[in-house]
Coordinates of C-alpha atoms and ligand atoms in Angstrom, one line a residue:
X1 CA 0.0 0.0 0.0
X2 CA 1.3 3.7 -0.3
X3 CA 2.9 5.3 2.4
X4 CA 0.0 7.6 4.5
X5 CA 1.7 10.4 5.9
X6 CA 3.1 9.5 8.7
X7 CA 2.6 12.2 11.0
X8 CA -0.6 11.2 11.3
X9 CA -0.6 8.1 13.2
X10 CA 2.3 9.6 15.4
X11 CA 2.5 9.5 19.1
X12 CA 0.5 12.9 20.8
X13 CA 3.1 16.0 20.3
X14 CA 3.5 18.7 23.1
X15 CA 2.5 21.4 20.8
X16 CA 0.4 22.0 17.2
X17 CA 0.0 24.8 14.9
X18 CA -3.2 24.1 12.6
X19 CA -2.7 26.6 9.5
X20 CA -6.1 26.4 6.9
X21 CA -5.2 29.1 3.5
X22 CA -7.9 29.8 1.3
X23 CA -6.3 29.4 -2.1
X24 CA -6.4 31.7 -5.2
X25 CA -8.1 30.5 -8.1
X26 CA -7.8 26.8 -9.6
X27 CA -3.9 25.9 -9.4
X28 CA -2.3 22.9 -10.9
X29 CA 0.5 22.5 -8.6
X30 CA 1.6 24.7 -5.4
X31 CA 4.7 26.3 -4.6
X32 CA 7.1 25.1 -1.8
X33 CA 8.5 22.2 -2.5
X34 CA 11.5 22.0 -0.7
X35 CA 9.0 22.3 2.5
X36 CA 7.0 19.5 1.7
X37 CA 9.6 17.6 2.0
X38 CA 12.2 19.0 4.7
X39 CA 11.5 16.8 7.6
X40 CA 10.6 19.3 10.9
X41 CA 12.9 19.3 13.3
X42 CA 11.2 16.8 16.6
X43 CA 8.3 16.9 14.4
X44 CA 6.1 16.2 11.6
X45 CA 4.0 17.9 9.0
X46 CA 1.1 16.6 7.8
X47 CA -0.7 18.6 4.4
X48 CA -4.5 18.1 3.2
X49 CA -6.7 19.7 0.2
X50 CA -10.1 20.5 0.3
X51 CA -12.3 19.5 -2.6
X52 CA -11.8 22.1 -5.3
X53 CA -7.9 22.1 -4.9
X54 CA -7.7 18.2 -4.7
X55 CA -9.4 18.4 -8.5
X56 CA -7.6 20.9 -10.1
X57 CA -3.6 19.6 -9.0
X58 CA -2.9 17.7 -11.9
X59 CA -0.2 15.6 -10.3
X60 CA -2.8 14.2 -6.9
X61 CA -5.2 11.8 -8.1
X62 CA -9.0 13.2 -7.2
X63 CA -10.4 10.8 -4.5
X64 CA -14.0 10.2 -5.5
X65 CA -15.5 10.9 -2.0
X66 CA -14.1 14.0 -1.0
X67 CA -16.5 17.1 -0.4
X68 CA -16.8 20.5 0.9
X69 CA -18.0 20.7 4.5
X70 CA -22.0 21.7 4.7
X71 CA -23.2 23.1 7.6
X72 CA -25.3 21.1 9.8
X73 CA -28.5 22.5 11.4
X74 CA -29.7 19.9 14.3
X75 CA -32.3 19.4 17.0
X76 CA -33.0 22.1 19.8
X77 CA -31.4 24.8 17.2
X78 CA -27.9 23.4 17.2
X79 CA -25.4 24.1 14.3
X80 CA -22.1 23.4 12.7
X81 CA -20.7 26.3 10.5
X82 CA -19.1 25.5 7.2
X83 CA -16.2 27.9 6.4
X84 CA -14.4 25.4 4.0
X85 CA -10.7 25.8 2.9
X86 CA -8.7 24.5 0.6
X87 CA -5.7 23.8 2.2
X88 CA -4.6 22.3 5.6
X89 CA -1.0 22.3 6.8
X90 CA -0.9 20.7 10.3
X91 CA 2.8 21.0 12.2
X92 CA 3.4 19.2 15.5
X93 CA 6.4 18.5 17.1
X94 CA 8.2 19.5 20.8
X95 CA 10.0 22.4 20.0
X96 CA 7.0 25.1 19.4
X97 CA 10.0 27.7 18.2
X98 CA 10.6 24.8 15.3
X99 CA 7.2 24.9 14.5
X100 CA 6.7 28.4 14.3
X101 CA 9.6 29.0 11.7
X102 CA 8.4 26.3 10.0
X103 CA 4.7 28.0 9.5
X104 CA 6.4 31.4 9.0
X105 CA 8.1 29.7 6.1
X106 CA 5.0 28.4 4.7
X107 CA 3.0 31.6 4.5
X108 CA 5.5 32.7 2.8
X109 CA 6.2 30.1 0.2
X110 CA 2.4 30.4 -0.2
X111 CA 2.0 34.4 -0.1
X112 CA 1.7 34.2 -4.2
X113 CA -1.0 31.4 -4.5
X114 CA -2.9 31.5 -0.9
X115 CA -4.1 33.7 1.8
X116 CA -3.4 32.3 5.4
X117 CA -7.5 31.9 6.4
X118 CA -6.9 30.4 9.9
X119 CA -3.9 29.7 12.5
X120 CA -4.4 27.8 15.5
X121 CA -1.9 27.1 18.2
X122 CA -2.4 24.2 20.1
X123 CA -0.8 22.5 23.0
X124 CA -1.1 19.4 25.1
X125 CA -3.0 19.5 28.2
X126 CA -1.9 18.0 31.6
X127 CA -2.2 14.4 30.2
X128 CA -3.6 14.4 26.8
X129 CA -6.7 16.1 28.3
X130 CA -9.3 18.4 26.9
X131 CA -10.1 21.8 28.9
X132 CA -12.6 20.2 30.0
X133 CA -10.4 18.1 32.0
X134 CA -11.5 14.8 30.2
X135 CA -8.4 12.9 28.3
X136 CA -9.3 12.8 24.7
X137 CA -8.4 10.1 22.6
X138 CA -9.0 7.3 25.3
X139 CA -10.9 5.1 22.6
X140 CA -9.0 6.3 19.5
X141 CA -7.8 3.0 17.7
X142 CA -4.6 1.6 18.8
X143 CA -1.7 0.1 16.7
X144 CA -2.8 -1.3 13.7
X145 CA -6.0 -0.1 14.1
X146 CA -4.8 3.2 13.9
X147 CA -4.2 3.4 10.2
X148 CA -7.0 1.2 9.2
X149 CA -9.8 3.8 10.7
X150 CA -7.7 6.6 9.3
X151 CA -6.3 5.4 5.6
X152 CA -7.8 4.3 2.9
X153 CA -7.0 0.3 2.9
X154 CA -7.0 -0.2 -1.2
X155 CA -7.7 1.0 -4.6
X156 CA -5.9 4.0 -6.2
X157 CA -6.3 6.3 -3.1
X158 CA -4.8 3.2 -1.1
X159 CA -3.0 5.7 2.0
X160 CA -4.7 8.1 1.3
X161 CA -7.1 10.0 4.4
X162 CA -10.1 12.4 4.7
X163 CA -9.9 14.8 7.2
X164 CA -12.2 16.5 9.5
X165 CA -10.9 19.7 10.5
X166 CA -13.0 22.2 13.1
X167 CA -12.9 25.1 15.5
X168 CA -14.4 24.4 18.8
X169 CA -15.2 27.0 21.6
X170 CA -16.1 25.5 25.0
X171 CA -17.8 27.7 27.9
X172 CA -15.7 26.1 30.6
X173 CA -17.6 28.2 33.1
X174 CA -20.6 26.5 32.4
X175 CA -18.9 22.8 32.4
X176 CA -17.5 23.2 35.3
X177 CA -20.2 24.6 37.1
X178 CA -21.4 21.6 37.0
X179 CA -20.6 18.8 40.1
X180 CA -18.1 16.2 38.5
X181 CA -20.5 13.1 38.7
X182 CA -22.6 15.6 36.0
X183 CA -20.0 16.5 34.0
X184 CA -19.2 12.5 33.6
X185 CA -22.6 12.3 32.5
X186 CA -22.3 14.4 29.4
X187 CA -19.0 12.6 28.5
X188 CA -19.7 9.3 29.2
X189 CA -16.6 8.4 31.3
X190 CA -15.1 9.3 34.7
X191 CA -13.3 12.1 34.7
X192 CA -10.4 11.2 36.9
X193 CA -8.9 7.7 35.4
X194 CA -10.9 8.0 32.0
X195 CA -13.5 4.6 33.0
X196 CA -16.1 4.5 30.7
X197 CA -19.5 4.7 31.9
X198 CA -21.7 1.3 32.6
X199 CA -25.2 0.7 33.2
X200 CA -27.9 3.3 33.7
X201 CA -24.5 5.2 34.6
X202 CA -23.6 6.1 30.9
X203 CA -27.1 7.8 29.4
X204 CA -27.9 7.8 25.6
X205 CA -27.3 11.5 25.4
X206 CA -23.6 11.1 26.7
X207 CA -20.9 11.9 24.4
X208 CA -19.4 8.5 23.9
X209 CA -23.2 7.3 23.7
X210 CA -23.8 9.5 20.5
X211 CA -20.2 8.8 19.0
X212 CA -19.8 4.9 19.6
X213 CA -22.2 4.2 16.7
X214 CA -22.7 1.1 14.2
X215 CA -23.8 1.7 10.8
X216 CA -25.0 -1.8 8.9
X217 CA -23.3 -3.7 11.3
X218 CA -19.5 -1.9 11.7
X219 CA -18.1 0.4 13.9
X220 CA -18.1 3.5 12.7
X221 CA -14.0 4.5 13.9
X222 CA -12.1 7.4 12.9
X223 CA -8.7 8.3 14.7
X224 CA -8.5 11.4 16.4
X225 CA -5.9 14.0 16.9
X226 CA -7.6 16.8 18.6
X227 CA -5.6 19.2 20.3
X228 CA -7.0 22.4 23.0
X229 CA -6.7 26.1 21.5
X230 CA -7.3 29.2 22.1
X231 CA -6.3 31.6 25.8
X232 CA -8.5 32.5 28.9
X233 CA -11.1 34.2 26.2
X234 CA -11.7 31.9 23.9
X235 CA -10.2 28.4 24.7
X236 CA -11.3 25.2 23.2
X237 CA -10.6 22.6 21.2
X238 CA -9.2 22.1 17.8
X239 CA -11.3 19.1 16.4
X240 CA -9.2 16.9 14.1
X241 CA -9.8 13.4 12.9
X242 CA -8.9 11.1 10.2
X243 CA -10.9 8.6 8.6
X244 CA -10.8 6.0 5.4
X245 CA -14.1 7.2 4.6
X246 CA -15.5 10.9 4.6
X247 CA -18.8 10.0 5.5
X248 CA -18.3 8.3 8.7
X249 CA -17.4 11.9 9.9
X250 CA -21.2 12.9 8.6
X251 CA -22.7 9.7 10.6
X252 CA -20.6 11.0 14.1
X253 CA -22.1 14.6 13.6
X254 CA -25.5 13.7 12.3
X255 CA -25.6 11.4 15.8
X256 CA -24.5 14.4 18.1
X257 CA -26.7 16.6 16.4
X258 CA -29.8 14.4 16.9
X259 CA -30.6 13.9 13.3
X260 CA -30.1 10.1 13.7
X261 CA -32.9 10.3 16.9
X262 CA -34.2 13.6 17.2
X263 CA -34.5 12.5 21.3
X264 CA -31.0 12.2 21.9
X265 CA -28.7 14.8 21.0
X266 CA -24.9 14.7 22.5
X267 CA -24.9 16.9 25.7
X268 CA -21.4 18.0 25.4
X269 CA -23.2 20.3 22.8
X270 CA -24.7 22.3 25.4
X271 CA -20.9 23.5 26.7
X272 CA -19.1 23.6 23.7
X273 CA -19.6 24.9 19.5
X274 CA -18.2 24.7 16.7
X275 CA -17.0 27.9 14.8
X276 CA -15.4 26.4 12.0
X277 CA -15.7 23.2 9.5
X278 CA -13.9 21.9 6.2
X279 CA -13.2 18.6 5.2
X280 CA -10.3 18.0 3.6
X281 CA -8.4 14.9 1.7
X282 CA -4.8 13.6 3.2
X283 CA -2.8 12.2 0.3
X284 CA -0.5 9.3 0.6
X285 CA 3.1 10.4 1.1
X286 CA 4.1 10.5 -2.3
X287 CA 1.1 12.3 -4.3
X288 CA 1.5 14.6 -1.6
X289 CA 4.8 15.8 -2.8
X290 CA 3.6 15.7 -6.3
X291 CA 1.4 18.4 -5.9
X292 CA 4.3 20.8 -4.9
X293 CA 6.6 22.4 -8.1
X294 CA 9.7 24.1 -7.2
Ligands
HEM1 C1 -15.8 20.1 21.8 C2 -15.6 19.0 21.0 C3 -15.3 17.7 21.5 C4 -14.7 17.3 22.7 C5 -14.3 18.2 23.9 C6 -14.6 15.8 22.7 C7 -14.1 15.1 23.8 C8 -14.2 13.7 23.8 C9 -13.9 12.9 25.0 C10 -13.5 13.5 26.3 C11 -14.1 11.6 24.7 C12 -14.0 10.4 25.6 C13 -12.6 9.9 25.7 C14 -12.1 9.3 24.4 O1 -12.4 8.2 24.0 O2 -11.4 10.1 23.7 C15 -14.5 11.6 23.3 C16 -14.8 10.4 22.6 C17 -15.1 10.4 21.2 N1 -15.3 11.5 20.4 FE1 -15.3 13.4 21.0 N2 -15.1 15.4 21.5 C18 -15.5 16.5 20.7 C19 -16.0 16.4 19.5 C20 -16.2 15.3 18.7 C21 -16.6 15.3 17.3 C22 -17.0 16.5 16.5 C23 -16.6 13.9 16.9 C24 -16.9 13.3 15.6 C25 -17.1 14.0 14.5 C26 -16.1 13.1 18.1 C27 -15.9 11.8 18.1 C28 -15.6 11.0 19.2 C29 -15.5 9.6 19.1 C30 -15.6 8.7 17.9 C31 -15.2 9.2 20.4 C32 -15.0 7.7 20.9 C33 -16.3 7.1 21.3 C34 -16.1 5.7 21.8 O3 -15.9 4.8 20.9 O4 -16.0 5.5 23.0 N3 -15.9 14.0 19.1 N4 -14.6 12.9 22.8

């Protein structure tokens, strides 16, 4: 099988930069090269198109299921914005002064083709936790597994992965207003040692409830790489998963949005939103590079 890129299946990094640039016009390949494929320093770079770009480089082959990002409008009034990109350079690595040259550099290998939409800085919390205080990630696929839920398996895309990419804003003060044995009710597990919820303990609008889904039989698994955002103001989470197949990301949010069972609608939507949303398509390793002329 082609190579995925690898940074996406790498152990959790200390610190992220997320980096979406709209581009201009319909190009057939993108400047920068020799950053594509300069290693970063204690790092990795991972590089994604949305839609339109992923048709018009002529050196990437067009996966048949990629799409722009729609906007979701669910029960109670709920929604997902759509602000789709077209592309998504994700950096992530130790050393955050690394990173930072390294998404300096990009903006400007890009200035002539793309306008720098939306930078996010994220970091690792206490133990691979969310603000919330709840680790995230304690069911993401392990070994293996992790590349299967995330990379296409076969076929001309074989390594290849479609992203979900999106801009979450929690209000902590409301979360944690809550008493903890509440709180562990919207996520479905405890919040100290990560224990899933049993019984009548974990309730059908938990969050792990309305993400641990089965379509015709399969569980629907994606492997996430989520990392908190944002400062005092405005701190959340930066939502990003991986999957061999774009619409099990469309299944996950039409569950938490209570479009699957208007009743039950994920809870964690009451503390949290989503400001931002684009889809975009992961190329294997080497059609990646491709897509980048001198
Ligand atoms: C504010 C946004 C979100 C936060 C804070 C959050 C946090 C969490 C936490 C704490 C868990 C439990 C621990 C774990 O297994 O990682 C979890 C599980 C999970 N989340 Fe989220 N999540 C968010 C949004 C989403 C979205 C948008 C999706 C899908 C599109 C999603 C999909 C999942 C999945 C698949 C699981 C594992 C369920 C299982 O099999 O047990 N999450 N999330």
């Amino acid at each position: 099988m082609a190579q995925w890129q690898t940074g996406i299946v790498q152990d959790d990094s200390s610190h992220h930069i997320f980096l979406e640039f709209a581009v201009r016009g319909a190009p057939t390949a993108l400047p920068g090269r020799a950053l594509a494929m300069a290693s970063v320093p204690d790092g990795a770079q991972v590089l994604a198109f949305g839609a339109g770009l992923s048709r018009s480089l002529a050196e990437v082959p067009a996966p048949e299921g990629i799409a722009d990002f729609t906007a979701i409008e669910g029960a109670e009034g709920l929604s997902a914005p759509a602000t789709q990109r077209d592309l998504f350079i994700w950096l992530q690595g130790e050393r955050r002064d690394e990173l930072f040259a390294r998404a300096l550099a990009w903006r400007d290998a890009l200035i002539e083709v793309a306008d720098l939409a939306t930078e996010e800085h994220g970091f690792r919390f206490r133990d691979s936790r969310d603000l919330t205080g709840f680790v995230d990630g304690s069911a993401n696929p392990k070994g293996d597994a992790k590349a299967a839920a995330a990379c296409i398996g076969e076929g001309r895309q074989a390594g290849g992965s479609y992203v979900l990419a999106q801009r979450w804003v929690h209000n902590l003060a409301a979360f944690h207003a809550l008493p903890i044995s509440d709180q562990e009710r919207v996520i479905g597990r405890t919040k100290a040692e990560s224990i899933e919820l049993t019984g009548d303990a974990m309730l059908p609008n938990s969050h792990v409830s309305r993400t641990d889904i089965k379509r015709g039989g399969q569980a629907v698994k994606i492997y996430r790489r989520s990392a908190p955002v944002g400062g005092v103001r405005d701190a959340g989470l930066y939502f990003l998963a991986f999957s061999a197949d774009l619409n099990r990301f469309r299944w996950l949010l039409e569950s938490m949005y209570g479009l699957r069972d208007p009743n039950f609608r994920d809870r964690l939507l009451s503390y949290s939103k989503p400001v931002s949303g684009s889809f975009f398509y992961a190329p294997p390793a080497d059609a990646m590079l491709a897509a980048f002329k001198n």
